[in-house]
């Protein structure tokens, strides 16, 4: 059965352009809807969850900056319609899975560095997304930075 709604999850680095291009090509091939999601992780996660101060103002600034970055990034691709651009706050795996389910996505496209050894054991967003995904997940291999 052809894909009808493809979601691509990006971190907005230069490396995610091949991921977007692959998602666009697939959406065109299947005449599917295309959505983009970017996740802003809570600052408390970086500190192990124990932060002795209120980070709400900083987190709001982080979300505002993410919105600007998503708009600038997505404006390069006319296929990424404004109403299908999503910026969520939370843990990437949970937020992406939930949005994919809510929107009825049948494919999630994400970038992967194809890590091995210790990096693989520590995990990556692409690897994390595979577990418990409500639909198929396509990992687009990214080139290693030189």
C-alpha positions as a Markdown table, in Angstrom:
| # | Residue | x | y | z |
|---|---|---|---|---|
| 1 | Unk | 0.0 | 0.0 | 0.0 |
| 2 | Unk | 1.5 | 3.4 | -0.9 |
| 3 | Unk | 2.4 | 5.9 | 1.8 |
| 4 | Unk | -0.2 | 8.6 | 2.3 |
| 5 | Unk | 1.3 | 10.9 | 4.9 |
| 6 | Unk | 5.1 | 11.1 | 5.4 |
| 7 | Unk | 6.6 | 13.0 | 8.3 |
| 8 | Unk | 10.3 | 14.0 | 8.4 |
| 9 | Unk | 11.9 | 14.7 | 11.7 |
| 10 | Unk | 14.9 | 17.1 | 11.6 |
| 11 | Unk | 17.3 | 18.8 | 13.9 |
| 12 | Unk | 17.8 | 21.8 | 11.5 |
| 13 | Unk | 21.5 | 21.2 | 11.0 |
| 14 | Unk | 23.0 | 21.4 | 7.5 |
| 15 | Unk | 23.1 | 17.6 | 7.5 |
| 16 | Unk | 19.3 | 17.3 | 7.4 |
| 17 | Unk | 19.0 | 18.7 | 3.8 |
| 18 | Unk | 19.4 | 15.2 | 2.3 |
| 19 | Unk | 16.8 | 13.9 | 4.7 |
| 20 | Unk | 14.3 | 16.5 | 3.5 |
| 21 | Unk | 15.1 | 15.9 | -0.1 |
| 22 | Unk | 14.5 | 12.2 | 0.3 |
| 23 | Unk | 11.2 | 12.8 | 2.1 |
| 24 | Unk | 10.1 | 15.2 | -0.7 |
| 25 | Unk | 11.0 | 12.6 | -3.3 |
| 26 | Unk | 9.0 | 9.9 | -1.5 |
| 27 | Unk | 6.1 | 12.2 | -1.0 |
| 28 | Unk | 6.1 | 13.1 | -4.7 |
| 29 | Unk | 6.5 | 9.5 | -5.7 |
| 30 | Unk | 3.5 | 8.4 | -3.6 |
| 31 | Unk | 1.5 | 11.7 | -4.0 |
| 32 | Unk | 1.6 | 11.8 | -0.2 |
| 33 | Unk | 1.1 | 14.6 | 2.3 |
| 34 | Unk | 4.4 | 15.8 | 3.8 |
| 35 | Unk | 4.9 | 17.1 | 7.3 |
| 36 | Unk | 8.0 | 18.3 | 9.1 |
| 37 | Unk | 8.7 | 18.1 | 12.8 |
| 38 | Unk | 11.4 | 19.6 | 15.0 |
| 39 | Unk | 11.7 | 18.8 | 18.7 |
| 40 | Unk | 13.0 | 21.2 | 21.3 |
| 41 | Unk | 14.3 | 19.2 | 24.2 |
| 42 | Unk | 13.7 | 20.5 | 27.8 |
| 43 | Unk | 16.9 | 22.1 | 29.2 |
| 44 | Unk | 16.4 | 20.1 | 32.4 |
| 45 | Unk | 17.2 | 16.9 | 30.4 |
| 46 | Unk | 20.7 | 18.3 | 29.7 |
| 47 | Unk | 21.2 | 18.7 | 33.5 |
| 48 | Unk | 19.8 | 15.3 | 34.4 |
| 49 | Unk | 16.4 | 16.7 | 35.4 |
| 50 | Unk | 17.6 | 18.4 | 38.6 |
| 51 | Unk | 17.8 | 22.2 | 38.0 |
| 52 | Unk | 17.7 | 24.6 | 40.9 |
| 53 | Unk | 16.2 | 27.5 | 38.9 |
| 54 | Unk | 13.2 | 28.3 | 36.8 |
| 55 | Unk | 14.0 | 27.8 | 33.1 |
| 56 | Unk | 10.6 | 28.7 | 31.7 |
| 57 | Unk | 11.8 | 32.1 | 30.2 |
| 58 | Unk | 14.9 | 30.4 | 28.6 |
| 59 | Unk | 12.7 | 27.6 | 27.3 |
| 60 | Unk | 10.3 | 30.0 | 25.7 |
| 61 | Unk | 13.2 | 31.8 | 24.0 |
| 62 | Unk | 14.4 | 28.4 | 22.8 |
| 63 | Unk | 11.0 | 27.7 | 21.3 |
| 64 | Unk | 10.8 | 31.1 | 19.7 |
| 65 | Unk | 14.2 | 30.6 | 18.1 |
| 66 | Unk | 13.2 | 27.1 | 16.9 |
| 67 | Unk | 10.2 | 28.6 | 15.2 |
| 68 | Unk | 12.3 | 31.1 | 13.4 |
| 69 | Unk | 14.8 | 28.5 | 12.4 |
| 70 | Unk | 12.1 | 26.1 | 11.2 |
| 71 | Unk | 10.5 | 28.9 | 9.1 |
| 72 | Unk | 13.9 | 29.8 | 7.5 |
| 73 | Unk | 14.8 | 26.2 | 6.9 |
| 74 | Unk | 11.4 | 25.2 | 5.5 |
| 75 | Unk | 11.1 | 28.3 | 3.3 |
| 76 | Unk | 13.8 | 26.6 | 1.1 |
| 77 | Unk | 11.3 | 23.8 | 0.3 |
| 78 | Unk | 7.9 | 24.9 | -1.1 |
| 79 | Unk | 6.6 | 21.3 | -0.5 |
| 80 | Unk | 6.8 | 22.0 | 3.3 |
| 81 | Unk | 3.5 | 23.8 | 3.8 |
| 82 | Unk | 3.3 | 26.1 | 6.8 |
| 83 | Unk | 0.3 | 24.2 | 8.3 |
| 84 | Unk | 2.4 | 21.0 | 8.2 |
| 85 | Unk | 5.4 | 22.4 | 10.1 |
| 86 | Unk | 5.4 | 21.3 | 13.7 |
| 87 | Unk | 7.6 | 22.4 | 16.6 |
| 88 | Unk | 7.2 | 20.4 | 19.7 |
| 89 | Unk | 8.7 | 20.5 | 23.2 |
| 90 | Unk | 9.8 | 17.3 | 24.9 |
| 91 | Unk | 11.6 | 14.0 | 24.5 |
| 92 | Unk | 12.1 | 13.4 | 20.7 |
| 93 | Unk | 11.0 | 9.8 | 20.6 |
| 94 | Unk | 7.7 | 10.3 | 22.5 |
| 95 | Unk | 6.8 | 13.5 | 20.7 |
| 96 | Unk | 7.5 | 12.2 | 17.2 |
| 97 | Unk | 5.6 | 9.0 | 17.9 |
| 98 | Unk | 2.6 | 10.8 | 19.3 |
| 99 | Unk | 2.5 | 13.3 | 16.4 |
| 100 | Unk | 2.8 | 10.6 | 13.8 |
| 101 | Unk | -0.1 | 8.8 | 15.4 |
| 102 | Unk | -2.2 | 12.0 | 15.8 |
| 103 | Unk | -1.7 | 13.0 | 12.1 |
| 104 | Unk | -2.1 | 9.5 | 10.7 |
| 105 | Unk | 1.4 | 9.3 | 9.3 |
| 106 | Unk | 2.5 | 6.0 | 7.8 |
| 107 | Unk | 6.2 | 6.8 | 7.4 |
| 108 | Unk | 8.7 | 8.7 | 9.4 |
| 109 | Unk | 11.9 | 9.8 | 7.6 |
| 110 | Unk | 14.9 | 10.6 | 9.8 |
| 111 | Unk | 18.6 | 11.0 | 9.3 |
| 112 | Unk | 21.1 | 8.5 | 10.6 |
| 113 | Unk | 24.9 | 8.5 | 10.9 |
| 114 | Unk | 25.0 | 4.7 | 11.0 |
| 115 | Unk | 27.0 | 4.7 | 14.2 |
| 116 | Unk | 28.8 | 1.6 | 15.4 |
| 117 | Unk | 30.3 | 0.5 | 18.6 |
| 118 | Unk | 30.0 | 2.8 | 21.6 |
| 119 | Unk | 28.0 | 5.4 | 19.7 |
| 120 | Unk | 25.5 | 2.7 | 18.8 |
| 121 | Unk | 25.2 | 1.6 | 22.4 |
| 122 | Unk | 24.6 | 5.1 | 23.5 |
| 123 | Unk | 21.8 | 5.4 | 20.9 |
| 124 | Unk | 20.7 | 8.0 | 18.5 |
| 125 | Unk | 17.4 | 9.6 | 17.7 |
| 126 | Unk | 17.0 | 7.5 | 14.6 |
| 127 | Unk | 17.6 | 4.3 | 16.5 |
| 128 | Unk | 15.4 | 5.5 | 19.3 |
| 129 | Unk | 12.5 | 6.2 | 16.9 |
| 130 | Unk | 12.5 | 2.6 | 15.6 |
| 131 | Unk | 11.3 | 1.3 | 19.0 |
| 132 | Unk | 7.6 | 1.6 | 19.4 |
| 133 | Unk | 7.0 | 3.7 | 16.2 |
| 134 | Unk | 3.4 | 3.7 | 15.1 |
| 135 | Unk | 4.4 | 3.4 | 11.5 |
| 136 | Unk | 7.4 | 2.6 | 9.2 |
| 137 | Unk | 10.6 | 4.5 | 9.8 |
| 138 | Unk | 13.1 | 5.2 | 7.1 |
| 139 | Unk | 16.7 | 6.2 | 8.2 |
| 140 | Unk | 18.5 | 8.2 | 5.5 |
| 141 | Unk | 22.2 | 7.6 | 5.9 |
| 142 | Unk | 24.1 | 10.9 | 6.4 |
| 143 | Unk | 27.7 | 11.4 | 5.4 |
| 144 | Unk | 30.2 | 11.7 | 8.1 |
| 145 | Unk | 31.6 | 15.2 | 8.6 |
| 146 | Unk | 35.1 | 15.5 | 7.2 |
